[in-house]
Each structure stands twice: as C-alpha cells, then as structure tokens.
Amino acid sequence: MLSDEERLTVVNVVASTRVAEELDLPDIAIQLNCEYEPEQFPGVVYRVVDPKLAILMFRSGRAVCTGGKNQNNIEVGIEMMTRDLQAAGIETWPLDKVEIEVQNMVATYSLFYPEDYDGKARMDDNNTRVIDTSDGIRAATDEEVADEDPRIRGIREGEPLAALPRKLNLNNLTFHLPFDKVEYEPEQFPGLIYRLDYPRVVCLIFGSGKMVITGARAKDEILEAVQFIQDELADLL
C-alpha cells in the first residue's frame, strides 16, 4: 500500500523573493521579451519553460514565482531569471544574497480505506476504478486511468473495499467535524471546506474522497494535515 507521501501530489508552489533594490520594468520587458501590460497588471511576466513556471517581477525588486512542484523548481527558475537579467545588463543582487520564501503550497490527496477494513461494496460503482491482480483487486493509479489501461474497471457489489478509494458522505461529515471550522454549501460549491488551526491550512474535501490542501508552507505541514484528517475520520468507518 502506498504511503501518505506517495499518494500526495504537490500541484503548485508559490514563493516570493527580492532580487534588486529596484527594477526598470519597461526595459526588462524589451530586453527579455517579457509580457508587460501595466494598464492591466503592474508586473512583468517572465516565463520559464523547464521547469514550467511564471515569475512576476515588480518595480520594487520583488518577484513572485508560481507553478513550481517543489522547492528546487523555484530555485532553478529564480536563478535563470536573475542570470538573464544580469546578462541583459540589468543590475541585481548576487545570487547568494537572494532569499526565497515559500508562501503557499497546494497539494491533492485521495483518502483510502485501511488495509484491514472488512467492509464490502454495497453496489456496483464505476467511479471507483480498480484493476484485477493475482492477489485480488487494487486501486488504479492516476497514470493508469489517464493511459486508459484496458484492465481498469469499476468495483462490483460485494467486493472488499480495503485499500480502495474512500467515498464520503459530506452531510454526515459536517456533523462530525468542529462546526466552527467547517463550511458546506453544496448549492454553491461541491466540496466541504475545513479550516485547520494547526497546521494552519485549508482542506477542500469532496465526496469522492479526494482532497485539496492549500495554505501550507512546507510539505511536512500537508502530511500533518492529512494525518489529522484521517484520525478525525477513523471512527466514521
């Protein structure tokens, strides 16, 4: 069975930095052929192809990098931008003086039934994608689903749910979680919003068992939030 970290997918890292006392944005836009439309947005948009990032530069010398999947992506992008600025004759601080601070991490995670869970499917469910193996059935991975693996099928009534994606009744969940930390308005948004105090993150929980966790500044905080929610849901099985 996959670990929590293996099930976790970081989809966006947002970080900020400062590379100079001041930046001449019109000059940068010309020199580096960047997007700059000050009537619509006050910053220059510098794009990195690999890793795929967008870095917003402002007159104050500050820059905000978005689209990274990890800290290394961000560092590579900021270094590429700074070196391009320097090569164009634009004054910046030395790279070893440039500090990068992660402001937000967004990750997705899917809740699964425990391996020792003895419950069985009450009906056929084509939304729970599984694959037959010599040891029984297992959950299909996102890659297998994306590749349309011909072995993939839905779960059938009476089959064991152990180690498979866990479906949630969000209405019931609102009564179980602290009422002052939960928002659930299905007419406006299909997910339940759960705000944790520690770690200070926001979790969007969906009936499919999928979660989106945002507001963290480190991957450890996301894993801590996942474990906390799993503990909260343990007695709902």
Protein backbone atom coordinates (compact mmCIF):
# COMPACT_ATOMS: atom_id res chain seq x y z
CA MET A 1 0.00 0.00 0.00
CA LEU A 2 1.28 3.45 -0.87
CA SER A 3 2.39 5.77 1.92
CA ASP A 4 0.71 9.14 2.52
CA GLU A 5 3.67 10.90 0.90
CA GLU A 6 3.43 8.70 -2.20
CA ARG A 7 -0.30 9.46 -2.52
CA LEU A 8 0.30 13.18 -2.14
CA THR A 9 0.75 15.30 -5.26
CA VAL A 10 2.05 18.85 -4.93
CA VAL A 11 0.44 20.78 -7.79
CA ASN A 12 1.66 24.32 -7.11
CA VAL A 13 4.28 26.07 -5.02
CA VAL A 14 4.16 29.86 -4.73
CA ALA A 15 7.27 31.62 -3.45
CA SER A 16 8.47 35.20 -3.17
CA THR A 17 11.89 36.79 -3.29
CA ARG A 18 13.66 40.07 -3.95
CA VAL A 19 16.45 40.35 -6.49
CA ALA A 20 17.23 44.09 -6.58
CA GLU A 21 16.60 47.44 -4.92
CA GLU A 22 14.52 48.46 -7.93
CA LEU A 23 13.73 47.11 -11.39
CA ASP A 24 13.10 49.04 -14.60
CA LEU A 25 10.14 47.05 -15.87
CA PRO A 26 9.77 48.64 -19.35
CA ASP A 27 13.47 47.98 -20.00
CA ILE A 28 13.19 44.38 -18.75
CA ALA A 29 10.15 43.75 -20.95
CA ILE A 30 12.14 44.86 -24.02
CA GLN A 31 15.45 43.22 -23.10
CA LEU A 32 13.97 39.84 -22.13
CA ASN A 33 10.92 39.92 -24.43
CA CYS A 34 8.54 39.52 -21.48
CA GLU A 35 4.83 40.23 -21.15
CA TYR A 36 4.19 43.70 -19.71
CA GLU A 37 0.82 45.44 -19.78
CA PRO A 38 0.89 47.97 -16.91
CA GLU A 39 -2.69 49.07 -17.60
CA GLN A 40 -3.87 45.58 -16.64
CA PHE A 41 -1.18 44.34 -14.22
CA PRO A 42 1.73 46.20 -12.55
CA GLY A 43 4.33 43.48 -13.09
CA VAL A 44 6.42 41.89 -15.82
CA VAL A 45 5.67 38.22 -16.50
CA TYR A 46 8.82 36.13 -17.01
CA ARG A 47 8.12 32.57 -18.15
CA VAL A 48 10.31 29.51 -17.70
CA VAL A 49 9.72 26.52 -19.98
CA ASP A 50 11.56 23.84 -17.97
CA PRO A 51 10.50 23.68 -15.19
CA LYS A 52 7.25 25.31 -16.25
CA LEU A 53 6.96 28.47 -14.13
CA ALA A 54 5.69 32.03 -14.26
CA ILE A 55 7.66 34.67 -12.35
CA LEU A 56 6.11 38.08 -11.74
CA MET A 57 8.64 40.90 -11.35
CA PHE A 58 7.73 44.24 -9.76
CA ARG A 59 9.34 47.69 -9.71
CA SER A 60 10.23 47.24 -6.04
CA GLY A 61 12.65 44.45 -7.00
CA ARG A 62 10.35 41.79 -5.63
CA ALA A 63 9.38 38.72 -7.59
CA VAL A 64 6.69 36.08 -7.09
CA CYS A 65 7.18 32.64 -8.61
CA THR A 66 4.24 30.33 -9.22
CA GLY A 67 3.70 26.94 -10.86
CA GLY A 68 6.53 25.04 -9.18
CA LYS A 69 6.11 21.47 -8.00
CA ASN A 70 8.87 21.68 -5.37
CA GLN A 71 11.44 23.99 -3.82
CA ASN A 72 14.07 23.02 -6.39
CA ASN A 73 11.83 24.14 -9.28
CA ILE A 74 11.51 27.56 -7.67
CA GLU A 75 15.25 27.92 -7.06
CA VAL A 76 16.07 26.93 -10.65
CA GLY A 77 13.53 29.43 -12.04
CA ILE A 78 14.73 32.34 -9.88
CA GLU A 79 18.34 31.62 -10.80
CA MET A 80 17.51 31.53 -14.54
CA MET A 81 15.63 34.82 -14.27
CA THR A 82 18.41 36.52 -12.30
CA ARG A 83 21.11 35.37 -14.71
CA ASP A 84 19.05 36.56 -17.69
CA LEU A 85 18.65 39.96 -16.04
CA GLN A 86 22.37 40.20 -15.40
CA ALA A 87 23.22 39.09 -18.94
CA ALA A 88 20.98 41.90 -20.25
CA GLY A 89 22.95 44.43 -18.22
CA ILE A 90 20.24 44.89 -15.57
CA GLU A 91 21.66 45.25 -12.09
CA THR A 92 20.55 42.67 -9.49
CA TRP A 93 21.83 41.39 -6.19
CA PRO A 94 24.30 38.48 -6.26
CA LEU A 95 22.55 35.11 -6.33
CA ASP A 96 23.92 34.16 -2.91
CA LYS A 97 22.13 37.22 -1.46
CA VAL A 98 18.76 36.32 -2.97
CA GLU A 99 16.49 34.69 -0.36
CA ILE A 100 13.45 32.67 -1.40
CA GLU A 101 10.44 32.18 0.88
CA VAL A 102 7.63 29.72 0.14
CA GLN A 103 4.28 31.45 0.64
CA ASN A 104 1.85 28.69 -0.27
CA MET A 105 1.79 25.05 -1.33
CA VAL A 106 -1.22 23.37 -2.93
CA ALA A 107 -1.47 19.59 -2.97
CA THR A 108 -4.02 16.89 -3.77
CA TYR A 109 -4.57 13.69 -1.83
CA SER A 110 -7.04 10.80 -2.01
CA LEU A 111 -8.39 9.15 1.13
CA PHE A 112 -8.33 5.33 1.12
CA TYR A 113 -9.90 2.67 3.32
CA PRO A 114 -7.40 0.99 5.70
CA GLU A 115 -5.82 -2.27 4.54
CA ASP A 116 -7.56 -4.15 7.37
CA TYR A 117 -11.02 -2.70 6.65
CA ASP A 118 -13.58 -5.52 6.31
CA GLY A 119 -16.39 -3.58 4.62
CA LYS A 120 -17.70 -4.51 1.17
CA ALA A 121 -19.19 -2.51 -1.67
CA ARG A 122 -22.97 -2.20 -1.32
CA MET A 123 -23.50 -1.71 -5.06
CA ASP A 124 -21.64 -1.52 -8.35
CA ASP A 125 -19.63 1.67 -8.59
CA ASN A 126 -17.96 2.57 -11.89
CA ASN A 127 -16.42 5.69 -10.36
CA THR A 128 -14.16 3.61 -8.10
CA ARG A 129 -11.56 2.44 -10.61
CA VAL A 130 -9.80 -0.84 -9.83
CA ILE A 131 -7.52 -3.35 -11.56
CA ASP A 132 -7.63 -7.15 -11.20
CA THR A 133 -4.36 -8.69 -10.00
CA SER A 134 -3.24 -12.17 -8.97
CA ASP A 135 -3.76 -11.10 -5.33
CA GLY A 136 -7.25 -9.64 -5.88
CA ILE A 137 -8.09 -6.09 -6.80
CA ARG A 138 -6.27 -2.84 -6.18
CA ALA A 139 -6.95 0.81 -6.87
CA ALA A 140 -5.95 2.04 -10.32
CA THR A 141 -3.36 4.81 -10.30
CA ASP A 142 -3.98 8.21 -11.89
CA GLU A 143 -1.42 7.32 -14.56
CA GLU A 144 -3.22 4.07 -15.40
CA VAL A 145 -6.55 5.88 -15.65
CA ALA A 146 -5.02 8.60 -17.84
CA ASP A 147 -3.47 5.95 -20.10
CA GLU A 148 -6.85 4.13 -20.30
CA ASP A 149 -5.35 0.83 -19.18
CA PRO A 150 -7.70 -1.88 -20.55
CA ARG A 151 -7.59 -3.76 -17.23
CA ILE A 152 -9.39 -0.95 -15.43
CA ARG A 153 -12.98 -1.50 -14.34
CA GLY A 154 -15.41 -0.33 -11.68
CA ILE A 155 -15.83 -2.06 -8.34
CA ARG A 156 -18.68 -4.57 -8.09
CA GLU A 157 -21.22 -5.15 -5.36
CA GLY A 158 -19.83 -7.38 -2.62
CA GLU A 159 -16.15 -6.79 -3.40
CA PRO A 160 -13.87 -5.77 -0.48
CA LEU A 161 -13.21 -2.06 -0.01
CA ALA A 162 -9.92 -2.46 1.91
CA ALA A 163 -7.16 -0.21 0.48
CA LEU A 164 -9.54 1.28 -2.12
CA PRO A 165 -10.54 4.95 -2.51
CA ARG A 166 -12.88 6.02 0.26
CA LYS A 167 -16.18 7.72 -0.52
CA LEU A 168 -17.50 10.28 1.96
CA ASN A 169 -20.96 11.48 2.94
CA LEU A 170 -20.24 15.18 3.29
CA ASN A 171 -23.54 15.89 5.03
CA ASN A 172 -22.63 13.46 7.80
CA LEU A 173 -19.11 14.82 7.91
CA THR A 174 -20.36 18.33 8.73
CA PHE A 175 -21.90 16.96 11.95
CA HIS A 176 -18.74 15.11 12.93
CA LEU A 177 -16.16 17.88 12.43
CA PRO A 178 -15.98 21.05 14.59
CA PHE A 179 -18.89 23.17 13.38
CA ASP A 180 -16.96 26.45 13.61
CA LYS A 181 -14.21 25.12 11.31
CA VAL A 182 -16.44 23.73 8.57
CA GLU A 183 -18.32 25.26 5.65
CA TYR A 184 -20.51 23.16 3.37
CA GLU A 185 -22.87 24.78 0.87
CA PRO A 186 -23.34 22.16 -1.88
CA GLU A 187 -25.53 24.52 -3.92
CA GLN A 188 -22.55 26.88 -4.26
CA PHE A 189 -19.54 24.54 -4.12
CA PRO A 190 -19.42 20.72 -4.23
CA GLY A 191 -16.73 20.35 -1.57
CA LEU A 192 -16.61 20.73 2.19
CA ILE A 193 -14.22 23.45 3.41
CA TYR A 194 -12.36 22.51 6.59
CA ARG A 195 -10.02 25.06 8.19
CA LEU A 196 -7.39 23.61 10.49
CA ASP A 197 -5.74 25.66 13.23
CA TYR A 198 -2.56 23.60 13.30
CA PRO A 199 -1.14 23.23 10.83
CA ARG A 200 -2.86 26.36 9.54
CA VAL A 201 -4.17 25.05 6.24
CA VAL A 202 -7.47 24.83 4.41
CA CYS A 203 -8.70 21.45 3.17
CA LEU A 204 -11.30 21.09 0.45
CA ILE A 205 -12.86 17.64 0.90
CA PHE A 206 -15.01 16.04 -1.80
CA GLY A 207 -17.45 13.15 -1.73
CA SER A 208 -15.08 11.12 -3.93
CA GLY A 209 -12.56 11.09 -1.08
CA LYS A 210 -10.26 13.49 -2.87
CA MET A 211 -8.86 16.46 -1.00
CA VAL A 212 -7.13 19.69 -1.98
CA ILE A 213 -4.91 21.14 0.73
CA THR A 214 -3.78 24.75 0.48
CA GLY A 215 -2.08 27.31 2.70
CA ALA A 216 0.89 25.21 3.81
CA ARG A 217 4.46 26.47 3.57
CA ALA A 218 6.13 23.07 3.73
CA LYS A 219 5.31 19.55 2.60
CA ASP A 220 5.53 18.31 6.20
CA GLU A 221 2.60 20.57 7.10
CA ILE A 222 0.50 19.00 4.35
CA LEU A 223 1.33 15.48 5.52
CA GLU A 224 0.48 16.50 9.09
CA ALA A 225 -2.90 17.82 7.92
CA VAL A 226 -3.59 14.57 6.03
CA GLN A 227 -2.84 12.50 9.14
CA PHE A 228 -5.00 14.77 11.29
CA ILE A 229 -7.99 14.38 8.96
CA GLN A 230 -7.51 10.61 8.73
CA ASP A 231 -7.61 10.46 12.54
CA GLU A 232 -10.76 12.59 12.58
CA LEU A 233 -12.47 10.23 10.13
CA ALA A 234 -11.28 6.98 11.74
CA ASP A 235 -14.43 6.43 13.81
CA LEU A 236 -16.73 7.09 10.84
CA LEU A 237 -15.90 3.75 9.24
